[in-house]
Coordinates of C-alpha atoms in Angstrom, one line a residue:
X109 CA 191.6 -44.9 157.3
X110 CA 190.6 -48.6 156.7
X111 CA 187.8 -49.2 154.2
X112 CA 185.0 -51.0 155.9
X113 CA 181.8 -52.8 154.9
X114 CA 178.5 -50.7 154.0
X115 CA 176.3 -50.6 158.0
X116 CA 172.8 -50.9 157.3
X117 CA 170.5 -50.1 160.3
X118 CA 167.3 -50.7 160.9
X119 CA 164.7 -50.7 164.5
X120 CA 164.1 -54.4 163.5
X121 CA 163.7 -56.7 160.7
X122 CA 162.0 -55.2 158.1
X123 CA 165.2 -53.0 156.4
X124 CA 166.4 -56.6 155.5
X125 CA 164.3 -56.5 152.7
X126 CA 166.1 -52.9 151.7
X127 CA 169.5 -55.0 152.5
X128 CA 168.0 -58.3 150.1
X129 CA 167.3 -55.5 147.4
X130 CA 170.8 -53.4 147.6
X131 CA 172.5 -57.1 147.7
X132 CA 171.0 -58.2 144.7
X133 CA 172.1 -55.3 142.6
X134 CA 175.8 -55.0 144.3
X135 CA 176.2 -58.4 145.3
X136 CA 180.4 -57.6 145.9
X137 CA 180.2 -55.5 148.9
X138 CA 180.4 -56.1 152.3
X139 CA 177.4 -55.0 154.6
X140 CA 177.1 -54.9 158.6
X141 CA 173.3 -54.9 159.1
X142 CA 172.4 -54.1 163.1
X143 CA 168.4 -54.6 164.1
X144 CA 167.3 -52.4 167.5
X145 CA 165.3 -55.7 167.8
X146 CA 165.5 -55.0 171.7
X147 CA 163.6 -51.4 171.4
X148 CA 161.5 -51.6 168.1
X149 CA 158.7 -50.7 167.5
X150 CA 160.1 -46.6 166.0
X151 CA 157.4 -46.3 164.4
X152 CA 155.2 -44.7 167.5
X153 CA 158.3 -43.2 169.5
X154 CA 158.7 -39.5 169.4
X155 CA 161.3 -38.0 167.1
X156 CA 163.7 -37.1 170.3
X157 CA 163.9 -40.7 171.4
X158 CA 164.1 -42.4 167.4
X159 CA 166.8 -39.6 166.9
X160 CA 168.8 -40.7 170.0
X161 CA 168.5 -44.4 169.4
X162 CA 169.5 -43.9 165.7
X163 CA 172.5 -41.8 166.3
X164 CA 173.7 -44.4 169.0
X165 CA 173.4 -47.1 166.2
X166 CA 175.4 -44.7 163.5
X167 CA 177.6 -44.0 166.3
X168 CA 178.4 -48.1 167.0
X169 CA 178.3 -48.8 162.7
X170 CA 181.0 -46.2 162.4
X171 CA 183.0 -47.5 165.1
X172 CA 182.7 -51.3 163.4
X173 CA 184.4 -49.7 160.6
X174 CA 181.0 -48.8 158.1
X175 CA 181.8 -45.5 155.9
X176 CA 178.6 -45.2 154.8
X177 CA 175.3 -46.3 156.5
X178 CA 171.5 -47.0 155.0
X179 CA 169.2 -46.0 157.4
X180 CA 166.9 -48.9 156.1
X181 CA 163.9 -47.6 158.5
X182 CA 161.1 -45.4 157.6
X183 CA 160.9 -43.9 161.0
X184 CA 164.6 -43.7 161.3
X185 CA 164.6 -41.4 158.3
X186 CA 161.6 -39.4 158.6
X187 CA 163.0 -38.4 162.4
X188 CA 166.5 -38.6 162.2
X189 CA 168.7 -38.7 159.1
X190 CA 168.4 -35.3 158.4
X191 CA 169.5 -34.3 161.8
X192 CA 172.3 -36.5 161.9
X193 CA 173.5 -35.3 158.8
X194 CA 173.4 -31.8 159.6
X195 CA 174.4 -31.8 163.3
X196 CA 176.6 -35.2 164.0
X197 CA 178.2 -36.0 160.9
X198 CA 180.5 -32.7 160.8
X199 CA 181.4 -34.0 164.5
X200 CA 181.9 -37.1 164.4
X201 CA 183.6 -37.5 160.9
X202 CA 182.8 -35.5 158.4
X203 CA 183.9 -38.1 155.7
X204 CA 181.6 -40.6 156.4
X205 CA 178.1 -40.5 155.3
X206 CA 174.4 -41.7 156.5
X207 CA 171.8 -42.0 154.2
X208 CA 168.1 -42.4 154.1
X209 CA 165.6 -44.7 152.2
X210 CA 162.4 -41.5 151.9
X211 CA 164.1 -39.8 148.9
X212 CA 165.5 -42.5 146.8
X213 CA 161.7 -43.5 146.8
X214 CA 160.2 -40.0 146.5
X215 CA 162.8 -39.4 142.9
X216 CA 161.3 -42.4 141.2
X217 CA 157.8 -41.6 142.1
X218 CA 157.4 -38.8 139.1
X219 CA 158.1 -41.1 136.0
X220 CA 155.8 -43.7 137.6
X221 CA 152.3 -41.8 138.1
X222 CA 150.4 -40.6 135.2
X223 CA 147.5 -39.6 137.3
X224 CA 149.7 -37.4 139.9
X225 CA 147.8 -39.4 142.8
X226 CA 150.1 -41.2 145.1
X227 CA 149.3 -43.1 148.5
X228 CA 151.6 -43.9 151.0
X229 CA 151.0 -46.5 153.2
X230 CA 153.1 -46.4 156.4
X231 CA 153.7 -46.3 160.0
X232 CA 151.8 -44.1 162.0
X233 CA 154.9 -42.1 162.6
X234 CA 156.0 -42.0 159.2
X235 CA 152.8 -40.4 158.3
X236 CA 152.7 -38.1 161.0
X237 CA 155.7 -36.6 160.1
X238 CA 154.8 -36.0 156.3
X239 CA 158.4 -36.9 155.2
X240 CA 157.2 -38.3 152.8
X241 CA 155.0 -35.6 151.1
X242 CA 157.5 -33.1 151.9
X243 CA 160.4 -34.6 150.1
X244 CA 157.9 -35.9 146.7
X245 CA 156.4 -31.9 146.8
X246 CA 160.0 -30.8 146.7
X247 CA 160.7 -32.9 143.6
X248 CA 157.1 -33.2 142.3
X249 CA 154.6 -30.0 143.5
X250 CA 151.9 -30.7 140.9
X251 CA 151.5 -34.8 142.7
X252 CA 148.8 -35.1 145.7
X253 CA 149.7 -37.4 148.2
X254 CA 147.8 -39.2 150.9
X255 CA 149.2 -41.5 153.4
X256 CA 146.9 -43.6 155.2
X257 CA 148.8 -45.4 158.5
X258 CA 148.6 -49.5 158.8
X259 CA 149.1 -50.1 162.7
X260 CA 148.7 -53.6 162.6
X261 CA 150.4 -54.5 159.2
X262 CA 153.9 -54.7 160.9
X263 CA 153.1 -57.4 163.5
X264 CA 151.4 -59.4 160.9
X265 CA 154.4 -60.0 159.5
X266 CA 156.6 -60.1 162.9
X267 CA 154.2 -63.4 164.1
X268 CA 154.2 -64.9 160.7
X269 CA 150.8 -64.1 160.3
X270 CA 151.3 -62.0 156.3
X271 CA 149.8 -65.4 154.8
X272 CA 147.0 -66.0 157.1
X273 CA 143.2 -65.6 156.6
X274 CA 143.0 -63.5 159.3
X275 CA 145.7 -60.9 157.4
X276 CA 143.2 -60.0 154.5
X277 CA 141.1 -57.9 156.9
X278 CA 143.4 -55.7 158.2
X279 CA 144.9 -55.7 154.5
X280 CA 141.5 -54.7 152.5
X281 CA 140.1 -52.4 155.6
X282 CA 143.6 -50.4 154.4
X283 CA 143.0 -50.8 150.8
X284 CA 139.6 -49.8 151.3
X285 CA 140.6 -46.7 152.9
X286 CA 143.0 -45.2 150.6
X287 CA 140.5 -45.6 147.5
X288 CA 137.9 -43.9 149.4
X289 CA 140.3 -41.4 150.3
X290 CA 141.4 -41.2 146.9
X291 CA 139.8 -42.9 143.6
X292 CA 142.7 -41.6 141.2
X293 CA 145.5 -43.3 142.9
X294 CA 147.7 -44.8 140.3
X295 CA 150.4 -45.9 142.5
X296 CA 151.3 -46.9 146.1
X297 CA 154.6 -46.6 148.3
X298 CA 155.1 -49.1 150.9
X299 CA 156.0 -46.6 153.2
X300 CA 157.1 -49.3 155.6
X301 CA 159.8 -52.1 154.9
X302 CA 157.6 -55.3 156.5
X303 CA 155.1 -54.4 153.9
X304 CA 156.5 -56.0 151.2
X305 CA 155.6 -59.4 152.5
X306 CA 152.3 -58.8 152.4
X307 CA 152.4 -58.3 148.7
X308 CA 150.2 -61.2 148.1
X309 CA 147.3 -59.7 149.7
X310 CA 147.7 -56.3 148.7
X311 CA 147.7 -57.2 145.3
X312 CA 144.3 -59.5 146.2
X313 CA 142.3 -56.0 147.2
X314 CA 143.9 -53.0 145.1
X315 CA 142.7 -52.2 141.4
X316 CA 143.8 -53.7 138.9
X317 CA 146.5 -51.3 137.0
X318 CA 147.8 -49.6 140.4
X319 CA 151.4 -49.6 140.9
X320 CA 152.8 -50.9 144.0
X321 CA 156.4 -49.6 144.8
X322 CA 158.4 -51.8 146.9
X323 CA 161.8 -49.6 148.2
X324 CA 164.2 -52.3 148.2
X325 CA 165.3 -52.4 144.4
X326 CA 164.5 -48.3 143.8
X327 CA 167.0 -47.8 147.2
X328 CA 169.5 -50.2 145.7
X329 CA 169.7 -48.2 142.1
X330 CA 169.8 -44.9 144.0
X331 CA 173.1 -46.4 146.1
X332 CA 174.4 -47.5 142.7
X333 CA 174.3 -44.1 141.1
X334 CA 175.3 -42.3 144.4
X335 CA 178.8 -44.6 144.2
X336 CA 179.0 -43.4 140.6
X337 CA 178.9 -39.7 141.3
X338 CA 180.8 -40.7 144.7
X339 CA 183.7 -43.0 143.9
X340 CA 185.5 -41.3 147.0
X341 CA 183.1 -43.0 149.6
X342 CA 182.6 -46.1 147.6
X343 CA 186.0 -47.0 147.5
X344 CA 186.3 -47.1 151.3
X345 CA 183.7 -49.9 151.2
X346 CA 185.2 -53.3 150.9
X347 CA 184.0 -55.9 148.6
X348 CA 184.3 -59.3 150.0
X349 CA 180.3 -60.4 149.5
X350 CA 180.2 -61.0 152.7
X351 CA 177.5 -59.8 155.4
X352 CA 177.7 -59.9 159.1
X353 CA 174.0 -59.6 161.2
X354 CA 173.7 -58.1 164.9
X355 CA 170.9 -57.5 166.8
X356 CA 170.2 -55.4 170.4
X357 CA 167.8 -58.6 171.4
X358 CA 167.7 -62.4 171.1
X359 CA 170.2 -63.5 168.4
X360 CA 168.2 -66.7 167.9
X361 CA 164.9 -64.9 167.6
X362 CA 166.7 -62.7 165.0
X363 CA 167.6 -65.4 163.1
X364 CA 164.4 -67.3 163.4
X365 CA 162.7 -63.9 161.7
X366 CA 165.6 -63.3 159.1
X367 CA 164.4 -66.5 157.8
X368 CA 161.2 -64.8 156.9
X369 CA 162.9 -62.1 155.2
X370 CA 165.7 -63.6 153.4
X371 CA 164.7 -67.3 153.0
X372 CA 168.1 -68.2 154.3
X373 CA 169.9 -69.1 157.6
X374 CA 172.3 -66.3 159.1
X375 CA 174.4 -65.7 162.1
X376 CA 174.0 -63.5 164.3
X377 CA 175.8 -61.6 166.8
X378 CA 174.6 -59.6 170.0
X379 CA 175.5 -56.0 170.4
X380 CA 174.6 -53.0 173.1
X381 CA 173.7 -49.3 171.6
X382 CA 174.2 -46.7 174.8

C-alpha cells in the first residue's frame, strides 16, 4: 500500500485555518484539503445528511491515496466521525484512520481554566448536539459548559465582512450573551473554524483575562503526539511539503476565499462527492 498525503476535509473554508495550524507545526507533510464548498453550510443539516456527505468525502480522500483524514469541521465531527469510525472504517479499510477536531480541543481545556467555566461558541448544530460538553465531561466532570450558537458569525467572514463596523454587533450581542449566561467564564472555545478571523473583535468585547482557544495549533499538537504513539499510520503519509486544494463548487471562488484564510494564492482543483 502506497503512502499518501494527510486528507483534510472540511464543508467549506474555515478547516483551512485547522490545515494553516497543523502546517505550521509539521510543515514536511503532504496534505489533500477538499472543501464541500458546493453544499456548505453543515452546520444546520441534520446528522443523517452531514454523516452522508462526510463519509462520501472520506470515501473520495481515501481513494486519492490519504491514510489518515482531519475532519477539520465542527459539524462534521459532532455528527459523523464517530460513526464513521465505528461503522465504515472496519469496511472500508480498517488501516486507515479519520479523525476529529472536538477532542483534541476538549483535552487541553482542563490545564487552561482555573475557574472550571468554559463557553463554547459554535454553530447551531454544534451546540445542539452537545459534542462538545459530552466529550470535556468525559475528561473534565467537575467543568460547566455553556455553548451559546453565533448564526451569523460564519457569513461574516465568507463575504469578507470579519473587519467591518457592521461585524461588532453581531460579535458583542454574542459576547454579551455568554457573560450573562455565565459571569465565571475564564475561557472560550471557538467552536467553529471561521471564528478565528474574527479574533480582533472578540478580543474588542470579552473581559480582559479570558482565554480564547483557537483549535488550529491545540489540533496540530494533538496530530503530532498521535504520530508519536502511531508511527505505523504516520509513516504512510508522505512528506514532500506540498499541498493540493479541491473544492465541490467554483475553483476560482475557492481560491478567491483561501486568500482570506491563508494570505496566499493556491490552486485549485474541482472534484464530485456522490
Amino acid at each position: 500500500m502506497s503512502p499518501g498525503p494527510i486528507g483534510v476535509f472540511d464543508s467549506g473554508y474555515g478547516g483551512l485555518t485547522i490545515l494553516h495550524g497543523i502546517r505550521h507545526l509539521l510543515p514536511d507533510y503532504d496534505y489533500l484539503y477538499l472543501g464541500d464548498n458546493a453544499r456548505t453550510p453543515y452546520g444546520t443539516r441534520s446528522f443523517d445528511v452531514v454523516y452522508e456527505f462526510t463519509r462520501q468525502a472520506v470515501t473520495r480522500l481515501f481513494e486519492m491515496g490519504c491514510h489518515l483524514i482531519i475532519l477539520g469541521c465542527n459539524t462534521a465531527s459532532a455528527k459523523a466521525l464517530r460513526t464513521i469510525q465505528q461503522n465504515d472504517l472496519p469496511r472500508l479499510d480498517p488501516q486507515r484512520r479519520v479523525l476529529g477536531i472536538i477532542r483534541p480541543t476538549a483535552e487541553v481545556i482542563g490545564s487552561l481554566t482555573r475557574s472550571r467555566h468554559v463557553g463554547i461558541f459554535a454553530t447551531e448544530g454544534t451546540i445542539k448536539s452537545e459534542s462538545y460538553n459530552l466529550e470535556i465531561h468525559k475528561l473534565f466532570p467537575d467543568i460547566q459548559v455553556t455553548g451559546v450558537p453565533c448564526p451569523f458569525w460564519v457569513p461574516l467572514v465568507e463575504y469578507n465582512e470579519a473587519d467591518s463596523p457592521g461585524a461588532d454587533y453581531f460579535v458583542k450581542k454574542r459576547v454579551d450573551q455568554m457573560m450573562r449566561l455565565d459571569p465565571d467564564i475564564d475561557t472560550i472555545i471557538l467552536g467553529c473554524t471561521h471564528y478565528p478571523l474574527l479574533l480582533p473583535k472578540i478580543h474588542k468585547y470579552i473581559p480582559r483575562g479570558i482565554h480564547i482557544l483557537s483549535q488550529g495549533e491545540y489540533v496540530a499538537e494533538s496530530l503530532k503526539h498521535y504520530f508519536e504513539r502511531h508511527p505505523e499510520i504516520e509513516q504512510r503519509c508522505t512528506k514532500g511539503g506540498q499541498v493540493h486544494y479541491f473544492t465541490t463548487e467554483n475553483p476560482d471562488k475557492f481560491k478567491e476565499q483561501a486568500q482570506l484564510f491563508l494570505h496566499e494564492s493556491v490552486e485549485v482543483g474541482n472534484i464530485t462527492l456522490t
